[in-house]
Amino acid sequence: MSEVLSATNLKFLAQGMWTTLYLSFFIIVLSTLFGTILAV
């Protein structure tokens, strides 16, 4: 198990998590702007 939770793997997992959060935030902002434009 120590190999699975190595520093490199944890760094990779954290990077992937932040990328996912960043992308989802960007998509939410885009969809909100697009929805506002369509509503008007």
XYZ file of C-alpha atoms in Angstrom:
40
model
C 0.000 0.000 0.000
C 2.905 2.350 0.591
C 3.595 2.459 -3.149
C 0.032 3.512 -3.918
C 0.157 6.435 -1.490
C 3.562 7.707 -2.569
C 4.208 11.439 -2.852
C 4.187 11.320 -6.657
C 0.813 9.584 -6.818
C -0.727 11.931 -4.253
C 0.560 14.920 -6.212
C -0.920 13.458 -9.397
C -4.285 12.830 -7.698
C -4.380 16.358 -6.268
C -3.525 17.836 -9.666
C -6.317 15.841 -11.299
C -8.788 16.932 -8.632
C -7.911 20.616 -9.074
C -8.167 20.264 -12.861
C -11.634 18.741 -12.489
C -12.761 21.491 -10.099
C -11.356 24.188 -12.398
C -13.079 22.721 -15.446
C -16.428 22.306 -13.674
C -16.259 25.899 -12.395
C -15.476 27.152 -15.910
C -18.370 25.150 -17.388
C -20.785 26.436 -14.723
C -19.808 30.049 -15.475
C -20.166 29.481 -19.224
C -23.579 27.811 -18.890
C -24.769 30.596 -16.579
C -23.708 33.281 -19.066
C -25.235 31.332 -21.971
C -28.482 30.817 -20.045
C -28.658 34.513 -19.197
C -28.172 35.444 -22.857
C -30.899 33.003 -23.926
C -33.269 34.240 -21.210
C -32.917 37.822 -22.447
